[in-house]
Coordinates of C-alpha atoms and ligand atoms in Angstrom, one line a residue:
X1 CA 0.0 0.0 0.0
X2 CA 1.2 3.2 -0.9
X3 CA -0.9 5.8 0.8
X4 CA 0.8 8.1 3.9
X5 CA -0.2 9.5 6.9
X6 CA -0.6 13.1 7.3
X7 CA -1.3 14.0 10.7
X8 CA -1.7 17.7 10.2
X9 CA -4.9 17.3 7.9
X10 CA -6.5 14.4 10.7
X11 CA -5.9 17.3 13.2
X12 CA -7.3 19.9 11.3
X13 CA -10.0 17.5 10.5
X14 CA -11.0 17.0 14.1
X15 CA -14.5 17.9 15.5
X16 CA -12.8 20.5 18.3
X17 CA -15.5 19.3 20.6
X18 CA -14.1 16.0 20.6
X19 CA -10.1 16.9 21.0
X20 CA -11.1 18.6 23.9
X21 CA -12.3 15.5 25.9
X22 CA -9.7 13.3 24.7
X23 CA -7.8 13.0 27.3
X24 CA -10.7 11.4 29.4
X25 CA -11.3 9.4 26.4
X26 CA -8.1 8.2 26.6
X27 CA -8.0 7.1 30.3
X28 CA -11.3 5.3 29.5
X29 CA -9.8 3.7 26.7
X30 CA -6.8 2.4 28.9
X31 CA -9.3 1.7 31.9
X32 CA -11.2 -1.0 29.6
X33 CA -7.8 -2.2 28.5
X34 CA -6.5 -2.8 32.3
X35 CA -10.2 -4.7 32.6
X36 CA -10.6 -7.0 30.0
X37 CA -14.0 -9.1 29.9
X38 CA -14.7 -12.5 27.5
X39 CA -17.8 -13.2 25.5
X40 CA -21.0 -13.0 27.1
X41 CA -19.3 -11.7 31.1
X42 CA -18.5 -7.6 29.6
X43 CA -19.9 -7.0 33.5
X44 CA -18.5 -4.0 34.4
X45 CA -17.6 -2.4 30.7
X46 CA -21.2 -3.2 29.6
X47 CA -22.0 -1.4 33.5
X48 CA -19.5 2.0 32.6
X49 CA -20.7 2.1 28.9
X50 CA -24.7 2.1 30.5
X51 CA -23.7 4.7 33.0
X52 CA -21.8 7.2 31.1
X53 CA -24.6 7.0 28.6
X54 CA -27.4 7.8 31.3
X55 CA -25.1 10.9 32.3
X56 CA -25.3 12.5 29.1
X57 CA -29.2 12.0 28.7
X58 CA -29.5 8.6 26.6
X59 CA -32.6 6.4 27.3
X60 CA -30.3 3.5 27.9
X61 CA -31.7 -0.4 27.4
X62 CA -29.3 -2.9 29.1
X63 CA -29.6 -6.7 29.6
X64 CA -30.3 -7.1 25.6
X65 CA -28.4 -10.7 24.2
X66 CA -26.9 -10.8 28.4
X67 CA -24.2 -7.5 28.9
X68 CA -25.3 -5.8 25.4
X69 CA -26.3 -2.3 26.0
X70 CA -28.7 0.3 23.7
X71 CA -28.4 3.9 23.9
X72 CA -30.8 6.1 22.4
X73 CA -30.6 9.7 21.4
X74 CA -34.0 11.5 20.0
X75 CA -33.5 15.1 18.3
X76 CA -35.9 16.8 16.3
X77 CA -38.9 15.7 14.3
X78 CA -37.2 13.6 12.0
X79 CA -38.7 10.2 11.1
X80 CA -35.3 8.4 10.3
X81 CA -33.1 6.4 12.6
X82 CA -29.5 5.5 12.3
X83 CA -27.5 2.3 14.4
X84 CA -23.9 2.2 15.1
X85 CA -22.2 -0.5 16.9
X86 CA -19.3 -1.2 18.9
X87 CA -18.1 -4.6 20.2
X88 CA -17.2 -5.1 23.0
X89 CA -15.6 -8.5 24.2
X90 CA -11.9 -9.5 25.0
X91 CA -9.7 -12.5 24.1
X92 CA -8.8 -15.8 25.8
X93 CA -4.8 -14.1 24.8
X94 CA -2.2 -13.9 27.1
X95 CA -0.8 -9.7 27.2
X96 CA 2.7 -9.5 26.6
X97 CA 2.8 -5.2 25.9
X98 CA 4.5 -5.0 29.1
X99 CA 1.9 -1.9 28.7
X100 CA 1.5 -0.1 32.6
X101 CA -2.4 -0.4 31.4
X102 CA -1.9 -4.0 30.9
X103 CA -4.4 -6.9 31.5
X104 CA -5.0 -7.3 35.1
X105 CA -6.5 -10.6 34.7
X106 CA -4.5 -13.5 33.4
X107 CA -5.2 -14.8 30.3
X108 CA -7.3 -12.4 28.9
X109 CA -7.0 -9.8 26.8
X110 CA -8.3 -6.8 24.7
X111 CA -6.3 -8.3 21.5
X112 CA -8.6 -7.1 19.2
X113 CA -9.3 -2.7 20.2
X114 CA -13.2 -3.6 21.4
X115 CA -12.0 -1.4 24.1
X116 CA -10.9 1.2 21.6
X117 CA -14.1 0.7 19.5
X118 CA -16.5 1.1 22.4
X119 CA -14.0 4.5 23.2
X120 CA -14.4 5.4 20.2
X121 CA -18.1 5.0 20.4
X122 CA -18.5 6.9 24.0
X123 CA -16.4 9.8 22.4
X124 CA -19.2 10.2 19.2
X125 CA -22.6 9.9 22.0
X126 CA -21.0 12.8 24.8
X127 CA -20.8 15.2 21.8
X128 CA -23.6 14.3 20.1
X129 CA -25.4 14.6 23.1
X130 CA -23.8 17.8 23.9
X131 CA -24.7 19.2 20.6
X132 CA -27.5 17.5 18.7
X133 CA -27.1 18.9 15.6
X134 CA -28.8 16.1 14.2
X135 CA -32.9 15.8 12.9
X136 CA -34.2 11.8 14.0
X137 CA -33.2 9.1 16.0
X138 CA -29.7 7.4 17.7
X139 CA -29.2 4.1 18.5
X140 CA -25.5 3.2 19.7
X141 CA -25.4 -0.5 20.5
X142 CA -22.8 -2.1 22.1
X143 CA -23.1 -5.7 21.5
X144 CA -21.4 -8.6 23.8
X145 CA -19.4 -12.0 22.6
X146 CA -18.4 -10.7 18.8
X147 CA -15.3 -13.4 19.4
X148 CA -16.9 -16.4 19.4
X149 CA -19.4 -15.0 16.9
X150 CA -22.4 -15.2 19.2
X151 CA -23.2 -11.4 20.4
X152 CA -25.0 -10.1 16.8
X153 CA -27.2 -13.0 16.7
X154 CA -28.6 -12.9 20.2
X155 CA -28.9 -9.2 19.8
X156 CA -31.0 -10.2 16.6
X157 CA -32.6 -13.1 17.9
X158 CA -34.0 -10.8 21.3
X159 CA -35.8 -8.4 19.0
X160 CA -32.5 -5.5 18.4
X161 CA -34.3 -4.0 15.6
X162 CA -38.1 -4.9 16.4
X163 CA -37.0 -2.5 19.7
X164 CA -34.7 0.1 17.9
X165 CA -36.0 -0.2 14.1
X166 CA -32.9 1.9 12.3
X167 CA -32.8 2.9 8.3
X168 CA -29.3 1.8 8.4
X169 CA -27.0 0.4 10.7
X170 CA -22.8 0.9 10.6
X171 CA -20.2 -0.9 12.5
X172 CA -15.9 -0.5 12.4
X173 CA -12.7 -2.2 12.9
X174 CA -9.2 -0.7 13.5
X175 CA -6.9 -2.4 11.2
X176 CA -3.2 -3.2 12.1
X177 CA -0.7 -2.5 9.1
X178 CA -2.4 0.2 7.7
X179 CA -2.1 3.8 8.7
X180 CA -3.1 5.5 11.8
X181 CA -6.3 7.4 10.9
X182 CA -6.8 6.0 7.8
X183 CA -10.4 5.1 6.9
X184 CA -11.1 2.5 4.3
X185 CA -14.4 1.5 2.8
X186 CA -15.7 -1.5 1.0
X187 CA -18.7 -1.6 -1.3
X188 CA -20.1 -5.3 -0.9
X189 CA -18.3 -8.4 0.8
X190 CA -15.6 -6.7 3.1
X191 CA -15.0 -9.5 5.4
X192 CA -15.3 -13.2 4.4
X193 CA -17.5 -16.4 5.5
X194 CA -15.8 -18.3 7.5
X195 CA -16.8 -22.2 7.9
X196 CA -15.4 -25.3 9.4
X197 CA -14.9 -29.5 8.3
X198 CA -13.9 -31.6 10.6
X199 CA -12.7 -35.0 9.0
X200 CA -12.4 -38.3 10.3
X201 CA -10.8 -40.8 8.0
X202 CA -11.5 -44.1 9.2
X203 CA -9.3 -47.1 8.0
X204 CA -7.9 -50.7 9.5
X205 CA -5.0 -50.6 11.6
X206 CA -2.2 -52.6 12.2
X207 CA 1.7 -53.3 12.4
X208 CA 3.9 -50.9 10.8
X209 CA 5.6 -53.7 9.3
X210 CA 2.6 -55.4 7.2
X211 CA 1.1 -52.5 5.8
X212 CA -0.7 -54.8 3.2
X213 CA -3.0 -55.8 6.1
X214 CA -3.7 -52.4 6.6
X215 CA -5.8 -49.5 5.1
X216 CA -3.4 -46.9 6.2
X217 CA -5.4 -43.4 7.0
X218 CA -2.3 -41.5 7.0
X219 CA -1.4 -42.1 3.6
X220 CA -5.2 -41.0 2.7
X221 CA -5.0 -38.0 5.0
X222 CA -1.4 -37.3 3.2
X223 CA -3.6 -37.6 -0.5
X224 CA -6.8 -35.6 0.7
X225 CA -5.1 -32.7 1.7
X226 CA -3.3 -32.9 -1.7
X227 CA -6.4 -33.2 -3.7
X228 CA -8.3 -30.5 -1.1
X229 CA -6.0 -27.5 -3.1
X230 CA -7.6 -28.5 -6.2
X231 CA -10.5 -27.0 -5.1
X232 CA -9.4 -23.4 -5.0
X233 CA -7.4 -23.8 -7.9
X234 CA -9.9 -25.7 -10.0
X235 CA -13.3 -25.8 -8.7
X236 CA -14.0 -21.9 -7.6
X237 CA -13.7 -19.5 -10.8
X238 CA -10.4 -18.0 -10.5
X239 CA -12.1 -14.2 -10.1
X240 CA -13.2 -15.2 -6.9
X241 CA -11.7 -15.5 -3.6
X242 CA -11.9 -18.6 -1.6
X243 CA -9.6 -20.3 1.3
X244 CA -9.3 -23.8 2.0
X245 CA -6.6 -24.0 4.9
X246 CA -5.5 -27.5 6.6
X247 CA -4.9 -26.2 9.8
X248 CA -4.5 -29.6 12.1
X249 CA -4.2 -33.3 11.7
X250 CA -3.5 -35.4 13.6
X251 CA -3.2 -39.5 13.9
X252 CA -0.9 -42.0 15.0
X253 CA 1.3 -42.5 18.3
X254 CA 4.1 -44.6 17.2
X255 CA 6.6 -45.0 14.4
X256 CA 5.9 -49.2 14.0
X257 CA 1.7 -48.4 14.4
X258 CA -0.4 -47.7 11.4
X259 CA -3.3 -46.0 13.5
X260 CA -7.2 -46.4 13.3
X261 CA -8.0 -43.2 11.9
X262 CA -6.6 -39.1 11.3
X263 CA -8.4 -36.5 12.3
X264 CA -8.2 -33.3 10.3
X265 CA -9.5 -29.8 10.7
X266 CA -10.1 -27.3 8.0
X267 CA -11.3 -23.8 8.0
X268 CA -13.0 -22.7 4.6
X269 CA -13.8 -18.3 3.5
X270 CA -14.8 -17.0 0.4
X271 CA -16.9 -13.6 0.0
X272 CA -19.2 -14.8 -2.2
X273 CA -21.9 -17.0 -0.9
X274 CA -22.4 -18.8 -4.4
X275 CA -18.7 -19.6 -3.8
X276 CA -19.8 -20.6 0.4
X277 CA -22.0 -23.1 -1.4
X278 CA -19.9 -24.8 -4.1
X279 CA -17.0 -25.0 -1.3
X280 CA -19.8 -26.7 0.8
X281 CA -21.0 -29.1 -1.5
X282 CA -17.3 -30.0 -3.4
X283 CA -14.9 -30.9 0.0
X284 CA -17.4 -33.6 1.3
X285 CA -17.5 -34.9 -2.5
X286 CA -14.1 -34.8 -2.7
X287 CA -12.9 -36.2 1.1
X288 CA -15.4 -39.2 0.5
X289 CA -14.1 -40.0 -3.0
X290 CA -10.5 -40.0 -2.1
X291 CA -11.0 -42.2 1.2
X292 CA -13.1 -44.4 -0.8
X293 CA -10.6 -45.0 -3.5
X294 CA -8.4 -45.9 -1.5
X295 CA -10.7 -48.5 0.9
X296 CA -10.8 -46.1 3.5
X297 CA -13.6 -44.2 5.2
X298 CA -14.1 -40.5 5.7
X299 CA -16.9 -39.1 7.6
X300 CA -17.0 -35.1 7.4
X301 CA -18.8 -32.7 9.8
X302 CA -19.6 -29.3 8.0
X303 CA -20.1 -26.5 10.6
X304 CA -21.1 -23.5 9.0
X305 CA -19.9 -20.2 10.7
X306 CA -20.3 -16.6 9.8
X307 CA -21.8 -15.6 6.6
X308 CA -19.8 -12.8 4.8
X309 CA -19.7 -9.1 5.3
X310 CA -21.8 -7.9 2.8
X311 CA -21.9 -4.3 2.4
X312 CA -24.8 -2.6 0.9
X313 CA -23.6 -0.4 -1.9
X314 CA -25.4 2.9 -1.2
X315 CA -24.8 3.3 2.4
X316 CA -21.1 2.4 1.9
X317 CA -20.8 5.4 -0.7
X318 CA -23.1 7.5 1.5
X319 CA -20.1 7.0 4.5
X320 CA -17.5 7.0 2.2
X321 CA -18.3 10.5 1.3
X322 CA -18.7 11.7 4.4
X323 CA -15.3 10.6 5.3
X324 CA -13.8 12.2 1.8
X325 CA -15.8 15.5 2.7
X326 CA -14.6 15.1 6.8
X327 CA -10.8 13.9 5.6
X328 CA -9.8 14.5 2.7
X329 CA -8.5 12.1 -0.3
X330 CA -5.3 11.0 1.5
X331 CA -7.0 9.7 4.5
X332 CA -9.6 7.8 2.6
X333 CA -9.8 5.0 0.1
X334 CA -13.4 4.5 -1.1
X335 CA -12.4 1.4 -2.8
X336 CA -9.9 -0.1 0.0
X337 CA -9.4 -4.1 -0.6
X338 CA -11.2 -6.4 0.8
X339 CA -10.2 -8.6 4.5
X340 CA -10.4 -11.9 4.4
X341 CA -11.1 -12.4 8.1
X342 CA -14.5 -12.5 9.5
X343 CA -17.1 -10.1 12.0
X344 CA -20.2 -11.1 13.6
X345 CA -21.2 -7.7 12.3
X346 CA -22.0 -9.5 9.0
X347 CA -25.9 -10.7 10.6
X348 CA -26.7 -7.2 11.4
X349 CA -26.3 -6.5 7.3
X350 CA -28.0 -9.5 6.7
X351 CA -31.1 -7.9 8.7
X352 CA -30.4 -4.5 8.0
X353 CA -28.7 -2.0 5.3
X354 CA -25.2 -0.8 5.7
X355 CA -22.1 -1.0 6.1
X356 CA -18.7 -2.2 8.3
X357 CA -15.5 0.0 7.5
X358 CA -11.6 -0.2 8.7
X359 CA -9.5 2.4 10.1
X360 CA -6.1 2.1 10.3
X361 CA -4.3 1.1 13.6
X362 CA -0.3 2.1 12.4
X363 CA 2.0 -0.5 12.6
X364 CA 1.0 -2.6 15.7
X365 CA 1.2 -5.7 16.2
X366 CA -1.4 -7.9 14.4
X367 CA -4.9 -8.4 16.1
X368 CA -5.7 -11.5 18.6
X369 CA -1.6 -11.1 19.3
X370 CA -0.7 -10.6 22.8
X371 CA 1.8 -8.1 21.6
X372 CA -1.2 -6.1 20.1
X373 CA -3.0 -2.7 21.6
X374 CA -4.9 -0.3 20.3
X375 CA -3.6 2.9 18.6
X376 CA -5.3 6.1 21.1
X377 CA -4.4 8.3 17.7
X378 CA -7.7 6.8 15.8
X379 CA -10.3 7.9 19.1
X380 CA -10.4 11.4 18.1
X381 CA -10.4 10.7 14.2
X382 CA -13.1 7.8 14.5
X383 CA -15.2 10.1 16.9
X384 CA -15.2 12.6 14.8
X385 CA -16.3 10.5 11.3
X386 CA -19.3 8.8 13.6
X387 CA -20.6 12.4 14.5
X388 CA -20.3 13.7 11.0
X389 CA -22.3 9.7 9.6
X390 CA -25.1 10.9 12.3
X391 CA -25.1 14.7 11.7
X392 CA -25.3 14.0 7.7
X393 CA -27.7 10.8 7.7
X394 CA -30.5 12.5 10.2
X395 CA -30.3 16.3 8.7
Ligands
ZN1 ZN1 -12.4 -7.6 16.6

C-alpha cells in the first residue's frame, strides 16, 4: 500500500469538541484495556458504557443478548433512525505489551481494540449529546461475545431491531498495518464467510511392518489434503476469492503403528456465498471420494460459521463521502481491498442495510496477538467521522 499519513490534515479535521475531551477518552480507553471481559461476562464495561450514557441524557436499554447495552438519542422531528455498533468483548490471549495499562486478569486480553471501538463510540454519544445537531433518531449499540461469533445474533434473535427499528446500521474495525487514521471502505463483501470441516478418515489398523494388512489413514490424510488445493485452484472461478486451509491433523502415536483413523481440521472463506455453497457441497465430495478410492472411510462434519460481510452499496458510498468531505483524499480509500477475516457484524447487514468500515491502527502488532494494543491516535479521528455519519444521515 502506498498511501501516507498526514497528521496535520486528521488534526485539522478534528471535531474540536471531541479533542477537547480526549484525554478522558483516553484514560477510559486504557481503563477498559486494564479490565478486559470474555464473551457473554463484559460485566463491568457493559456497567461503565450504561452509566456514562445515562449521564449525558441517553434512554439507555441494558440486559439485551446478556451484557449488550442500547443507547438512544431522539432530536428533532425527523422520522429516520441511524444504528452504530461497537463490540465489545476480550480475548482468551495472554498480554505481553509489558503496557502499565496492561491486562490485570491473566489470560485475557483486549487483543482485538473492542476497548478502543467502544472508546471510540463513548467519544461520538458525549458530543452528540452535547450538541445535537442532528434531525431523528440514535441508536448506539454495544453488542457482547463478537469473538466467538455469538453477540450479533442474540442481539438479533432478542428483537435489536423490532425494539430500535434503524434505516441503516454501521459498524468499524481498527486495522493493524495500515495507517493510523486512515479510513477504508468496502462496497459489498468486506470480510469473508468463514466455515469449518472436521474429517475423520477411518481405515484398518495394524503393524507398521505389514502395511498390506492395513488401510493406512495416513497415507489417505497425506492424499486428501493434496487433492483438497484443487478446489481453490480448479473448482471456484479464478475471479473469486476462496480459502481452503488445513490447519490440524492429527493420527498415529508410534513410528511401528499404522493407527485407526486421522483426524483433520479445516477452515474454509470465500466472500461470495455462491462460492460458500460450491465449497460446501465440493470438499465432502471430494474427502469421500478419495477415502473411498483408497478403501478407507471419511466421515465429514460441515459447521457453517459466519456468513460474509456484505456491504450494501449505497450506504457504503453515503459514509465513504462523508469521510472524503470530513478527511480528505489522503486519509480515505473509497475502494480499500477487501479482509479476508470475518465479523459477527455481517448478521446485522443480513437484517439491516449498511455497512462495516476499517481504520487504520499504524503498525501494531497484528490483532488476537498478545503483543497487540490499540492505537489512542484513531479515538479522536473515529469520533469525529461517527458524528459527522449521524449529523449528515439525520439532517
Ligand atoms: Zn475484533
Amino acid at each position: 500500500m502506498t498511501v501516507h499519513t498526514h497528521p496535520t490534515a486528521i488534526a485539522s479535521a478534528i471535531e474540536p469538541g471531541i479533542a477537547a475531551h480526549l484525554d478522558t477518552f483516553v484514560a477510559l480507553r486504557r481503563d477498559f484495556h486494564r479490565y478486559p471481559e470474555l464473551a457473554f461476562r463484559e460485566a463491568r464495561t457493559s456497567a461503565k458504557v450504561a452509566e456514562l450514557l445515562t449521564s449525558w441524557g441517553y434512554e439507555v436499554t441494558t440486559g439485551i443478548a446478556g451484557t449488550g447495552v442500547v443507547g438512544t438519542l431522539r432530536h428533532g422531528a425527523g422520522g429516520k433512525a441511524i444504528g452504530l455498533r461497537a463490540d465489545m468483548d476480550a480475548l482468551p490471549i495472554h498480554e505481553e505489551t509489558g503496557l502499565p495499562y496492561a491486562s490485570e486478569t491473566t489470560g485475557v486480553m483486549h487483543a482485538c481494540g473492542h476497548d478502543g471501538h467502544i472508546t471510540i463510540l463513548l467519544a461520538a454519544a458525549r458530543h452528540l449529546a452535547e450538541t445535537r445537531n442532528f434531525d431523528g433518531t440514535l441508536h448506539l449499540i454495544f453488542q457482547p461475545a463478537e469473538e466467538i461469533g455469538a453477540g450479533a445474533r442474540r442481539m438479533l434473535a432478542e428483537g435489536l431491531f423490532e425494539r430500535f427499528p434503524v434505516d441503516a446500521v454501521f459498524g468499524l474495525h481498527n486495522w493493524p498495518g495500515v495507517p493510523t487514521g486512515y479510513f477504508g471502505f468496502v462496497a459489498g463483501a468486506a470480510m469473508a464467510s468463514v466455515d469449518k470441516a472436521l474429517i475423520k478418515v477411518v481405515g484398518k489398523g495394524g503393524h507398521g511392518a505389514a502395511p498390506h494388512e492395513t488401510v493406512d489413514p495416513i497415507l489417505v490424510a497425506a492424499h486428501l489434503i493434496t487433492a483438497l488445493q484443487s478446489v481453490v485452484s480448479r473448482n471456484v472461478d479464478p475471479r473469486q476469492m476462496a480459502i481452503v486451509t488445513v490447519g490440524s491433523i492429527h493420527g498415529g502415536t508410534a513410528a511401528n503403528v499404522i493407527p485407526e483413523s486421522v483426524d483433520l481440521q479445516l477452515t474454509i472463506r470465500s466472500f461470495d456465498p455462491a462460492v460458500r455453497q460450491l465449497l460446501q457441497r465440493r470438499i465432502p465430495d471430494l474427502v469421500e471420494a478419495q477415502a473411498a478410492a483408497f478403501g478407507a472411510m471419511a466421515e465429514v462434519d460441515y459447521r457453517l460459521g459466519l456468513p460474509s460481510v456484505a456491504n450494501h452499496v449505497a450506504e457504503t458510498e453515503f459514509a465513504a463521502a462523508v469521510a472524503l468531505d470530513t478527511f480528505g483524499r489522503n486519509q480515505v480509500d473509497p475502494a480499500f481491498p477487501p479482509r479476508t477475516a470475518s465479523e459477527d457484524f455481517a448478521y446485522f447487514l443480513e437484517a439491516k442495510r449498511g455497512s462495516s468500515l476499517f481504520v487504520g491502527n499504524g503498525q501494531s502488532a497484528s490483532l488476537h496477538n498478545g503483543a497487540y494494543d490499540f492505537n489512542d491516535a484513531l479515538i479522536a479521528p473515529a469520533a469525529t467521522f461517527w458524528t459527522r455519519l449521524t449529523e449528515r444521515f439525520l439532517s
